[in-house]
Coordinates of N, CA, C and O in Angstrom, one line a residue:
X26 N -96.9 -8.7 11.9 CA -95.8 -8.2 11.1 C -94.5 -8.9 11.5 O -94.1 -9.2 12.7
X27 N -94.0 -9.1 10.3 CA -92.5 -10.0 10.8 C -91.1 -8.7 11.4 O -91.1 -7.5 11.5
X28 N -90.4 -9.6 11.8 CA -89.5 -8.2 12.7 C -88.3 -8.8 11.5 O -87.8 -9.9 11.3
X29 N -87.9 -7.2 10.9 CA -86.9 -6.8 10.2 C -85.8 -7.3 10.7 O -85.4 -7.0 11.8
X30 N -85.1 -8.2 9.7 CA -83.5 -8.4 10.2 C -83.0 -7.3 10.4 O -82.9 -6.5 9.5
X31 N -82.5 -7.2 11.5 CA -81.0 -6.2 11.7 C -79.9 -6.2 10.3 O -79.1 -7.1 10.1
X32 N -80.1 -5.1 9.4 CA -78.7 -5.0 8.8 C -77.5 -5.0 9.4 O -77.3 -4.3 10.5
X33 N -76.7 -5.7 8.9 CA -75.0 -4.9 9.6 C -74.8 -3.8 8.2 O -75.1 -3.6 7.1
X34 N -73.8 -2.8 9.7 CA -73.6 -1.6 8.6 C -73.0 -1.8 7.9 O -72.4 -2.9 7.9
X35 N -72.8 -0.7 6.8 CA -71.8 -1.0 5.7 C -70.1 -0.6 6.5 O -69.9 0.3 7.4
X36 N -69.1 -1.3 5.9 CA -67.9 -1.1 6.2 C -67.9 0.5 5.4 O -68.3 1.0 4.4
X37 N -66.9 1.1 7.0 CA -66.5 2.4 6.9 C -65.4 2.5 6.2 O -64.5 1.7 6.4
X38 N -65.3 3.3 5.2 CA -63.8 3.7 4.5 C -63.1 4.6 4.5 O -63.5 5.8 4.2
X39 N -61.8 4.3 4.9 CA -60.8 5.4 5.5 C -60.9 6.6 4.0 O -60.8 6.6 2.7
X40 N -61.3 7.6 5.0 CA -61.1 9.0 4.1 C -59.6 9.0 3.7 O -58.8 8.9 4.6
X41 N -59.3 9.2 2.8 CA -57.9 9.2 1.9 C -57.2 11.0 2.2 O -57.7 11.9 1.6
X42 N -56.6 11.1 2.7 CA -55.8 11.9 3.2 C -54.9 13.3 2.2 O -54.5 14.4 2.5
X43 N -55.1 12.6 1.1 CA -54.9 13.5 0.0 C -53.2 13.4 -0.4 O -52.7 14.1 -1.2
X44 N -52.7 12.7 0.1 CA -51.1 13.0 0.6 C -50.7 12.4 -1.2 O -51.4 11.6 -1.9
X45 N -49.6 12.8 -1.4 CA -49.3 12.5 -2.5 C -47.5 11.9 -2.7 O -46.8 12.8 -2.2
X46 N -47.0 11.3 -3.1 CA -45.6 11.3 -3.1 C -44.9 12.3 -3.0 O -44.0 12.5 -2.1
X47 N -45.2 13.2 -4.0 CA -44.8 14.7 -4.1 C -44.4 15.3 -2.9 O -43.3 15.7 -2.4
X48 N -45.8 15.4 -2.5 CA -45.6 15.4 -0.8 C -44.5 14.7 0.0 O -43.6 15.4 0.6
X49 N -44.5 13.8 0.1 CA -43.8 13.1 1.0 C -42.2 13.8 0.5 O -41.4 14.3 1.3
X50 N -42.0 13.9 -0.6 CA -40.6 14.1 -1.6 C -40.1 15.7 -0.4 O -39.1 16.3 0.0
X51 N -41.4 16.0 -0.3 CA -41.2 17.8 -0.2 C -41.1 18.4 1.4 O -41.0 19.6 1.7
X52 N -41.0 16.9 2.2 CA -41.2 16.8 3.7 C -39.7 16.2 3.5 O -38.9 17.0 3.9
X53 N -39.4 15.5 3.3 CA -37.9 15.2 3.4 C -36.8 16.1 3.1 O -35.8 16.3 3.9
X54 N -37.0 16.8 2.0 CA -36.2 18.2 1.3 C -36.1 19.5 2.6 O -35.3 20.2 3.0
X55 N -37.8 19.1 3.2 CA -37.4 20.3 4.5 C -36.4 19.4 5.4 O -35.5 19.9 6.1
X56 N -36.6 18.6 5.2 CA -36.2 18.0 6.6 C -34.3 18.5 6.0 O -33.5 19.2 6.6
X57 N -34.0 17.9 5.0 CA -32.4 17.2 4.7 C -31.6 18.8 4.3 O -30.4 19.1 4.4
X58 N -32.6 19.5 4.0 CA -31.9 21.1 3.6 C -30.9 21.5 5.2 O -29.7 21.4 5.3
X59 N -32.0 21.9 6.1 CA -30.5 22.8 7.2 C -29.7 21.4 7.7 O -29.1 21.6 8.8
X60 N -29.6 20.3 7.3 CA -28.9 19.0 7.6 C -27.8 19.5 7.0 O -26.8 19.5 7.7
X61 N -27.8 20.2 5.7 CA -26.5 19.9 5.0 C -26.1 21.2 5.2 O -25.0 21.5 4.7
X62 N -26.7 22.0 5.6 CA -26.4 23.7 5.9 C -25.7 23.4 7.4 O -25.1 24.3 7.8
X63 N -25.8 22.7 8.0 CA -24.8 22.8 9.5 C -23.8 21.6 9.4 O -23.1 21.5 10.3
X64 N -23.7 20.7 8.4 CA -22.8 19.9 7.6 C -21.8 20.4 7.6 O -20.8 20.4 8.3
X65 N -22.1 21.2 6.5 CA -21.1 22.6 5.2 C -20.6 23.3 6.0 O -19.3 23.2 6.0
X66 N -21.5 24.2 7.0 CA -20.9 25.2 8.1 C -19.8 24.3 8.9 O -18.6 24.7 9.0
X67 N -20.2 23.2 9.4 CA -19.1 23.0 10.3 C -17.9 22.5 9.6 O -16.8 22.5 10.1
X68 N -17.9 21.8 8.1 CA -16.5 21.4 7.1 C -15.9 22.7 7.0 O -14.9 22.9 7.6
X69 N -16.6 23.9 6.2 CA -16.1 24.3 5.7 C -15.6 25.9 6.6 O -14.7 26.6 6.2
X70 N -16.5 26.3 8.0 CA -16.6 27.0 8.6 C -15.8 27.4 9.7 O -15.3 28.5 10.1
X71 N -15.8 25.6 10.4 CA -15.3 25.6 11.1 C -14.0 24.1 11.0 O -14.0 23.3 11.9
X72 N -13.4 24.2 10.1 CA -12.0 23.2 9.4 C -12.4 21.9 9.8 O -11.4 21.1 10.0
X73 N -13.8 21.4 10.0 CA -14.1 20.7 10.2 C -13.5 18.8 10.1 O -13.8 17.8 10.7
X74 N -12.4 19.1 8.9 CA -11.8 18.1 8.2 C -10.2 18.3 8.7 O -9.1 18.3 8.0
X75 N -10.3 18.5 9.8 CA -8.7 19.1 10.1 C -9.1 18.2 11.4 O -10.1 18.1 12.0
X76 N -7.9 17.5 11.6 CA -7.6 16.3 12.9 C -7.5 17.0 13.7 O -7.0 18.2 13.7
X77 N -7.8 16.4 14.5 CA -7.7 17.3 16.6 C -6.4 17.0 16.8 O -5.9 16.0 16.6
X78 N -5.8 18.2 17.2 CA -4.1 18.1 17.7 C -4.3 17.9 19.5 O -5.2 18.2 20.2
X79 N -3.1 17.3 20.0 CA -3.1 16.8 21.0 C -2.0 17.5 21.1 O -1.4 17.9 20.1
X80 N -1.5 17.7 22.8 CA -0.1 17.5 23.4 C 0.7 16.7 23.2 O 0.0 15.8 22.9
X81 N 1.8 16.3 23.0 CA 2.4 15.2 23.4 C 3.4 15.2 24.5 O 4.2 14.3 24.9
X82 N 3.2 16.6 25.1 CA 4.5 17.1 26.1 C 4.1 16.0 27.3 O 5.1 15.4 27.6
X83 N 2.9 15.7 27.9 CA 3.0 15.0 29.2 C 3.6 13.5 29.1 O 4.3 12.9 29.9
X84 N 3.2 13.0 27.9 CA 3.7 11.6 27.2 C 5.1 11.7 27.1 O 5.7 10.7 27.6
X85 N 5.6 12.9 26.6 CA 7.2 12.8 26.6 C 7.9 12.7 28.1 O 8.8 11.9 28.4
X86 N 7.3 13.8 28.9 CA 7.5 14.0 30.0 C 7.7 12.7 30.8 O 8.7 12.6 31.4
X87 N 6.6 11.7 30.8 CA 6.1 10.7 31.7 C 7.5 9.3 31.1 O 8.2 8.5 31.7
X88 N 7.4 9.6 29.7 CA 8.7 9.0 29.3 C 10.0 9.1 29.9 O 10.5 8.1 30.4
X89 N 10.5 10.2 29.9 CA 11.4 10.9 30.6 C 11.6 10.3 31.6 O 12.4 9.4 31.6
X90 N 11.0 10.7 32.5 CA 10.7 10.5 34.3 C 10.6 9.4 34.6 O 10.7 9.1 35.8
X91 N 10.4 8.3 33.5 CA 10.5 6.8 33.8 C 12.1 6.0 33.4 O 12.3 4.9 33.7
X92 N 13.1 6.7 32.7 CA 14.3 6.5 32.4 C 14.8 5.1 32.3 O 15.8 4.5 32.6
X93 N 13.3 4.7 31.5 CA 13.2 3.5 30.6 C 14.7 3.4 29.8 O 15.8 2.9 30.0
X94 N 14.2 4.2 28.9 CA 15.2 4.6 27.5 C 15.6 6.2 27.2 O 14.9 6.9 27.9
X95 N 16.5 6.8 26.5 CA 17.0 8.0 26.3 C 15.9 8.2 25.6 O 15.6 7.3 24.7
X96 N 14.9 9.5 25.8 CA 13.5 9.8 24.8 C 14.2 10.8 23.9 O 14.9 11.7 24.4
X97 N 14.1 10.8 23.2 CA 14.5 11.7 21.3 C 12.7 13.0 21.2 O 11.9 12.7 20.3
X98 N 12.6 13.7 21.8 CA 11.6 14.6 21.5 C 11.5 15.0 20.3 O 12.2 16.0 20.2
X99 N 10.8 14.7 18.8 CA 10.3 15.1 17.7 C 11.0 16.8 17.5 O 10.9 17.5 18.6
X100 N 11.5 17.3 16.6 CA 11.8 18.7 16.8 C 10.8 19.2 15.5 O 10.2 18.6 14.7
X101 N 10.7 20.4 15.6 CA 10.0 20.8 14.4 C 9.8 20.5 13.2 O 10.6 20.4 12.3
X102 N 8.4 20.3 13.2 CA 8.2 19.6 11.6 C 7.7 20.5 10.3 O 7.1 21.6 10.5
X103 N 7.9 20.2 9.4 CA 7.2 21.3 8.2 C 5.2 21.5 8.4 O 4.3 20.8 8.9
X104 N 5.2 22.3 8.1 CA 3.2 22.7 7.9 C 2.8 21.2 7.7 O 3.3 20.4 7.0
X105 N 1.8 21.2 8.5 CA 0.2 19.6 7.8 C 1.2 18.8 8.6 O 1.6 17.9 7.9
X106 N 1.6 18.8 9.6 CA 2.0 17.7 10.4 C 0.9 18.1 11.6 O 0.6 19.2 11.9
X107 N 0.5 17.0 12.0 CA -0.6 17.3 13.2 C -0.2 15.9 14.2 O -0.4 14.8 13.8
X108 N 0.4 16.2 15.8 CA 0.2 14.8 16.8 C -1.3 14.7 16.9 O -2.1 15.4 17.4
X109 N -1.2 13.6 16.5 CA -3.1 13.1 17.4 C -3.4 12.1 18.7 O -4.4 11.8 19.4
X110 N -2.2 11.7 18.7 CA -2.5 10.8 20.1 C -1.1 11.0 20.1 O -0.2 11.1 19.3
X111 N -1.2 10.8 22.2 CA 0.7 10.4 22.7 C 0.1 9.4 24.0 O -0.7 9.5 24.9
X112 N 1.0 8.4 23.5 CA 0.7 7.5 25.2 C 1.9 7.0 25.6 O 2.6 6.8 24.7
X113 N 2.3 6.7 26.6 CA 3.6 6.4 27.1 C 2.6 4.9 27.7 O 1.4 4.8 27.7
X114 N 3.3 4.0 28.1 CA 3.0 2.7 28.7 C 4.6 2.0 28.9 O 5.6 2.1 28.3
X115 N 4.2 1.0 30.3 CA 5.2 0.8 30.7 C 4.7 -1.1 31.1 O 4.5 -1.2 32.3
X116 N 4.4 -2.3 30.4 CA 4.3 -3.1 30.8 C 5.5 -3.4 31.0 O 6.6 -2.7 30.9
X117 N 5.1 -5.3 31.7 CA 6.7 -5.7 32.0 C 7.9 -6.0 30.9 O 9.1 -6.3 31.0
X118 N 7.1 -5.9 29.9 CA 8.3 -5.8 28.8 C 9.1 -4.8 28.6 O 9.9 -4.8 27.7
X119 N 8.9 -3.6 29.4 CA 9.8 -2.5 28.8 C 9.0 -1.3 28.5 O 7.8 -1.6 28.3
X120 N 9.2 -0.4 28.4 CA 8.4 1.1 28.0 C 8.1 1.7 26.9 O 9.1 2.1 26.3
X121 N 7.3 1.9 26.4 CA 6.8 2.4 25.0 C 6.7 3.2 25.0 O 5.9 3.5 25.9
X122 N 7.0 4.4 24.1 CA 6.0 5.8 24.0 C 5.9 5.9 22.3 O 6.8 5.7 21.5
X123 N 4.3 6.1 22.0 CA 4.0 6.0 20.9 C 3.7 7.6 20.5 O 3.6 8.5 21.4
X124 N 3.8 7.8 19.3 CA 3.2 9.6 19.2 C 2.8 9.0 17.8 O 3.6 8.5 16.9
X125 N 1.1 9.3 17.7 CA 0.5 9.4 16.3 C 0.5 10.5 15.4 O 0.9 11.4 16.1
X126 N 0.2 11.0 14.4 CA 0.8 11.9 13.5 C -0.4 11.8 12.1 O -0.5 10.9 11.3
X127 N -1.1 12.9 12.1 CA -1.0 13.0 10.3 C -0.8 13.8 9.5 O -1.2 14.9 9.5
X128 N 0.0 13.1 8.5 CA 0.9 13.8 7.5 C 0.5 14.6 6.7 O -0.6 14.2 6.3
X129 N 1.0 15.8 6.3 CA 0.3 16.8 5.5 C -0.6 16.2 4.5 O -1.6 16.7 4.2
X130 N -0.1 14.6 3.6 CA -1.0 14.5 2.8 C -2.3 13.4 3.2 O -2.8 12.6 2.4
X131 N -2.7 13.6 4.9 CA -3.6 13.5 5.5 C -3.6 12.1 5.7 O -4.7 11.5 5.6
X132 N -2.6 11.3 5.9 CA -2.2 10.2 6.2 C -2.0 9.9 7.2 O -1.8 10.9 7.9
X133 N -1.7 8.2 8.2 CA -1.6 8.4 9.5 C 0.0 8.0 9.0 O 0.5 7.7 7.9
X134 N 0.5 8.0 10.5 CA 2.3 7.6 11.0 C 2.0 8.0 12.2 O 1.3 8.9 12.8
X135 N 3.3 6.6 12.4 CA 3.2 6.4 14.2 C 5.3 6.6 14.3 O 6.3 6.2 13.7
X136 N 4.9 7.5 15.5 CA 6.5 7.3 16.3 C 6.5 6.4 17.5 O 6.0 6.5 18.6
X137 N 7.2 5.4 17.0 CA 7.1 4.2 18.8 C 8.9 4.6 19.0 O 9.8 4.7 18.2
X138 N 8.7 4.8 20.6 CA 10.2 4.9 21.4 C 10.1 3.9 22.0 O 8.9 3.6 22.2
X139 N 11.3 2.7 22.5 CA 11.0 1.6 23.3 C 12.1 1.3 23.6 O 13.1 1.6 23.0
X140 N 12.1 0.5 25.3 CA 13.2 -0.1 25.6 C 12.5 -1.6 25.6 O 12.8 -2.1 26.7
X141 N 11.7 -2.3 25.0 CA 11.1 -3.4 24.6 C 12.3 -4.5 23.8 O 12.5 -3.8 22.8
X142 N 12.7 -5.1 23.7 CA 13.8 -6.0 22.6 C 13.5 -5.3 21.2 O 12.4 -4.8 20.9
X143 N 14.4 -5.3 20.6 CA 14.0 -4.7 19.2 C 12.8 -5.3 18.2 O 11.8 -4.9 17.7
X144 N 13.9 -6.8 18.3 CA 12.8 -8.1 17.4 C 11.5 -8.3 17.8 O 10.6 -8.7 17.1
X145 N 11.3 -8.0 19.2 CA 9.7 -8.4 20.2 C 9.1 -6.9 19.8 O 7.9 -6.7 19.5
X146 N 9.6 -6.3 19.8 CA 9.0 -4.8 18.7 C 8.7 -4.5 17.4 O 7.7 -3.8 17.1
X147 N 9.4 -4.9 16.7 CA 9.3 -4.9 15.4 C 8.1 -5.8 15.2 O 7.2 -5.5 14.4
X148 N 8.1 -7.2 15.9 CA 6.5 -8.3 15.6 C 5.5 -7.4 15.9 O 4.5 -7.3 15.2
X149 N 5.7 -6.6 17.0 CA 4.1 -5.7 17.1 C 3.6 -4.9 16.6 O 2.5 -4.7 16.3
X150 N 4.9 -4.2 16.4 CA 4.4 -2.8 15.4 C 4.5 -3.3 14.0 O 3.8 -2.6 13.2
X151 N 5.3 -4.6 13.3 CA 4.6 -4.2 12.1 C 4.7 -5.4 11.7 O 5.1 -5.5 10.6
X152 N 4.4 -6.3 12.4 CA 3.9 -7.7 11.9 C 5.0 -8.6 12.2 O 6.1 -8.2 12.3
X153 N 4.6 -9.9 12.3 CA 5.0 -11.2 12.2 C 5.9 -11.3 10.8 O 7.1 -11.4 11.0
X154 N 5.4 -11.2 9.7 CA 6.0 -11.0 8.4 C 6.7 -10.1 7.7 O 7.1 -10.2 6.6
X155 N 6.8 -9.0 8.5 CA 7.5 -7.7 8.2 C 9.1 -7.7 8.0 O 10.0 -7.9 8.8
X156 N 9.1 -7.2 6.3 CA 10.5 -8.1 5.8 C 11.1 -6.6 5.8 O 10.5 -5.5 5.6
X157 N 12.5 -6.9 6.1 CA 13.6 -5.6 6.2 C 14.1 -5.2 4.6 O 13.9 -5.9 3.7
X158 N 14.4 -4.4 4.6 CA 15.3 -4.1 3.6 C 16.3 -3.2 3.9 O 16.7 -3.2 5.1
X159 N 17.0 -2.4 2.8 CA 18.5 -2.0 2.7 C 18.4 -0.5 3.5 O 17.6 0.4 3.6
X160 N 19.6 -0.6 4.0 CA 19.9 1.1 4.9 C 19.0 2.3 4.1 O 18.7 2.5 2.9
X161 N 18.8 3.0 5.2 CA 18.4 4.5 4.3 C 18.7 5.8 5.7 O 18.5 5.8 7.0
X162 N 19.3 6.6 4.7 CA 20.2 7.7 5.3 C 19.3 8.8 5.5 O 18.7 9.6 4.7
X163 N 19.2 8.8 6.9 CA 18.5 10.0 7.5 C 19.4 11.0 8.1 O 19.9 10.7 9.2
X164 N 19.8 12.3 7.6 CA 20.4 13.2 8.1 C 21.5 12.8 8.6 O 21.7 13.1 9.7
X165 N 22.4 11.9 8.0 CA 23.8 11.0 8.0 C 23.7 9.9 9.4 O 24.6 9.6 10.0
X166 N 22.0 9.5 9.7 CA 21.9 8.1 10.4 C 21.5 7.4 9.5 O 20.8 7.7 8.5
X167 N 21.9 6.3 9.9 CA 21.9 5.1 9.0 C 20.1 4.1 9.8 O 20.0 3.4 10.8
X168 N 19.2 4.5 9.1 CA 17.6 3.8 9.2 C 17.8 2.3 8.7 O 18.3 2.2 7.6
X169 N 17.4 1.1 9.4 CA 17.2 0.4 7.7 C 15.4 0.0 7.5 O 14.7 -0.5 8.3
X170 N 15.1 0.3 6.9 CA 13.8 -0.2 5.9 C 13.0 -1.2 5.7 O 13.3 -2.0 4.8
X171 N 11.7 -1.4 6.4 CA 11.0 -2.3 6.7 C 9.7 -2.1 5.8 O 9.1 -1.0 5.6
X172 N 9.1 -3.9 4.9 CA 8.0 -3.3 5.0 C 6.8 -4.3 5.8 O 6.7 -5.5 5.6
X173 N 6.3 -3.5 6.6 CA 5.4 -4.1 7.2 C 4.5 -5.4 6.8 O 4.3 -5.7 5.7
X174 N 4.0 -6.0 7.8 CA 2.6 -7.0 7.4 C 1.8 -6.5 6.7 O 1.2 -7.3 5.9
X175 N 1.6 -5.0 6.8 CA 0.0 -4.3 6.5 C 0.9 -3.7 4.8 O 0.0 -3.3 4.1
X176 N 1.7 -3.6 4.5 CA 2.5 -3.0 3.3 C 2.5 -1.6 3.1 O 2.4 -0.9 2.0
X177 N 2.8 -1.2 4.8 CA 3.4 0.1 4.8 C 4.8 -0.7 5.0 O 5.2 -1.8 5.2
X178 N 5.5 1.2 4.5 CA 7.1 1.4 5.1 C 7.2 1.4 6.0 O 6.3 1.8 6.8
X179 N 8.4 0.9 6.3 CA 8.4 1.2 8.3 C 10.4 1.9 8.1 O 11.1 1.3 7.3
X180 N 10.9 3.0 8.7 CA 11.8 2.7 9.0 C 12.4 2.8 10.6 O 12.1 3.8 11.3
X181 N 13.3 1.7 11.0 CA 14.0 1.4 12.1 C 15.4 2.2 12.5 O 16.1 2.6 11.6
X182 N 15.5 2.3 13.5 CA 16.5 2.7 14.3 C 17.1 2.3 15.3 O 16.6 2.9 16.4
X183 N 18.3 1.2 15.5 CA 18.1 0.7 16.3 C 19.5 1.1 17.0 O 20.6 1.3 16.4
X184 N 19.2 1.3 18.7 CA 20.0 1.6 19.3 C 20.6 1.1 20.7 O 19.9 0.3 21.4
X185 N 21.6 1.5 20.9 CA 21.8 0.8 22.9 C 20.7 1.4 23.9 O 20.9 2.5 24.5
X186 N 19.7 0.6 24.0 CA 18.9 1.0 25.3 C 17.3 1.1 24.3 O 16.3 0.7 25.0
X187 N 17.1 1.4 23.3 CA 15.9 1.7 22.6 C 16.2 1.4 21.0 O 17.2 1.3 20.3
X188 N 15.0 1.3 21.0 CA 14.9 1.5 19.7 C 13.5 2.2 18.9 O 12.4 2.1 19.2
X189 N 14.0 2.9 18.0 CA 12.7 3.8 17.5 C 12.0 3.3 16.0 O 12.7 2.8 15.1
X190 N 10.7 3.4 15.9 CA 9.9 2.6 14.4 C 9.2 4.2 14.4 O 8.8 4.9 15.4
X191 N 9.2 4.4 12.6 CA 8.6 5.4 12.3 C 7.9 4.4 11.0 O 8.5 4.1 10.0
X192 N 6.5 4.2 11.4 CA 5.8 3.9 10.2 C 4.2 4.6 10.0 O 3.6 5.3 10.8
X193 N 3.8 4.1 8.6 CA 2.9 4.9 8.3 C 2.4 4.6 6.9 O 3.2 4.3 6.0
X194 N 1.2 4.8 6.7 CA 0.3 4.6 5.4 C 0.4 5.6 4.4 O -0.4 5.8 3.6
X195 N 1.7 6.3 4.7 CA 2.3 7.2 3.7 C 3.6 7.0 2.4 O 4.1 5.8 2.2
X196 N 3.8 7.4 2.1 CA 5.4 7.4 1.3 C 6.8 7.5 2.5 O 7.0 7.9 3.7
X197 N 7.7 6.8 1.3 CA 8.8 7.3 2.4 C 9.3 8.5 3.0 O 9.7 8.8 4.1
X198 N 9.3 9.2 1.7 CA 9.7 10.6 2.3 C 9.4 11.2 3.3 O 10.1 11.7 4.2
X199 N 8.3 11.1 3.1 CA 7.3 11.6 4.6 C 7.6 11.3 5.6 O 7.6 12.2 6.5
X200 N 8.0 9.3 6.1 CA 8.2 9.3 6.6 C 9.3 9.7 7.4 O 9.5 10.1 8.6
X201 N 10.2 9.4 6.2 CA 11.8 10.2 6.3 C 11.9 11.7 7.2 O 12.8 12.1 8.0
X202 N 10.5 12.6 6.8 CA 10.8 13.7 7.4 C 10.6 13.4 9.2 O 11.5 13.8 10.0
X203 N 9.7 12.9 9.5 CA 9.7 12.6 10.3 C 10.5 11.7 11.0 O 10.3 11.8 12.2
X204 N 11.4 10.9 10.8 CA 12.4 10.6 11.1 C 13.7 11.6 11.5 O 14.3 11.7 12.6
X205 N 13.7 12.3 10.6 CA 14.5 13.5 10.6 C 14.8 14.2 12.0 O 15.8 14.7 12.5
X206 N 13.3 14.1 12.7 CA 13.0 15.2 13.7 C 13.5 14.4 14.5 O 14.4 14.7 15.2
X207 N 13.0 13.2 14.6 CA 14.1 12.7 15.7 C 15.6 12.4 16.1 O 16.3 12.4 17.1
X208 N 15.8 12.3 14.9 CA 17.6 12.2 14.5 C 18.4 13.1 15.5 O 19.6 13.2 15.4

């Protein structure tokens, strides 16, 4: 008797799983539901969309205490004014104190105090190209009117020992109020 070739077995086929798109559709829906349920809760629950307020008292303070320049403390502002950052710095150019801000209509603006040159300030805070314009009257001080490289407003204040920039990706007014407080 002759000896039977060895068959090779037949190729095994993956049992099919049953899974359906549907499926897959209905595993993601679990997944993405309490995603948007602790989303919602923290926007709407917990003011989620409302900027982190900061101090600005140690920043003022540190200003102060370095008698760089006479510091102008912000005085009270209307509702939806929020500080979000304060930094004081003191390279060898002179002392800076910046105080960031957003505007009730949820915009940013910056307060820069400086005993830096005016002109070597103005290039930083608002460009190389940042063209002046005509006086504007803050609470009977005379501001004049810049607009930045980026094409915000900026308005200036310039004084013996400092000078102050209030700009921002806002309107003028706004900024104006804020100017105000320093005045």
């Amino acid at each position: 008797m002759e000896a039977a070739e060895p068959t090779s077995p037949a190729p095994v086929q993956p049992a099919r799983s049953g899974r359906r798109p549907r499926d897959m559709a209905m595993s993601l829906l679990v997944l993405l539901v309490p995603i948007a349920i602790v989303v919602g809760a923290q926007k709407y629950l917990f003011d989620g969309d409302k900027p982190i307020a900061v101090s600005p008292a140690q920043a003022i303070a540190d200003a102060r205490a370095s008698g760089a320049f006479p510091v102008a403390e912000p005085g009270p502002l209307p509702d939806g004014w929020t500080v979000t950052s304060a930094r004081f710095q003191r390279p060898a150019d002179g002392a800076t104190l910046r105080l960031g801000y957003v505007t009730p209509d949820a915009e940013p603006a910056l307060l820069v105090q400086s005993s830096v040159p005016a002109d070597q300030l103005l290039a930083r805070e608002l460009g190389d190209t940042a063209k002046a314009g005509g006086p504007v009257a803050v609470d009977a001080v005379s501001w004049q009117r810049y607009d930045s490289t980026r094409g915000e407003p900026a308005l200036v204040l310039r004084e013996a020992g400092r000078t102050i920039v209030v700009v921002g990706a806002t309107d003028e007014p706004t900024l104006r109020e804020l100017a105000a407080a320093v005045s």
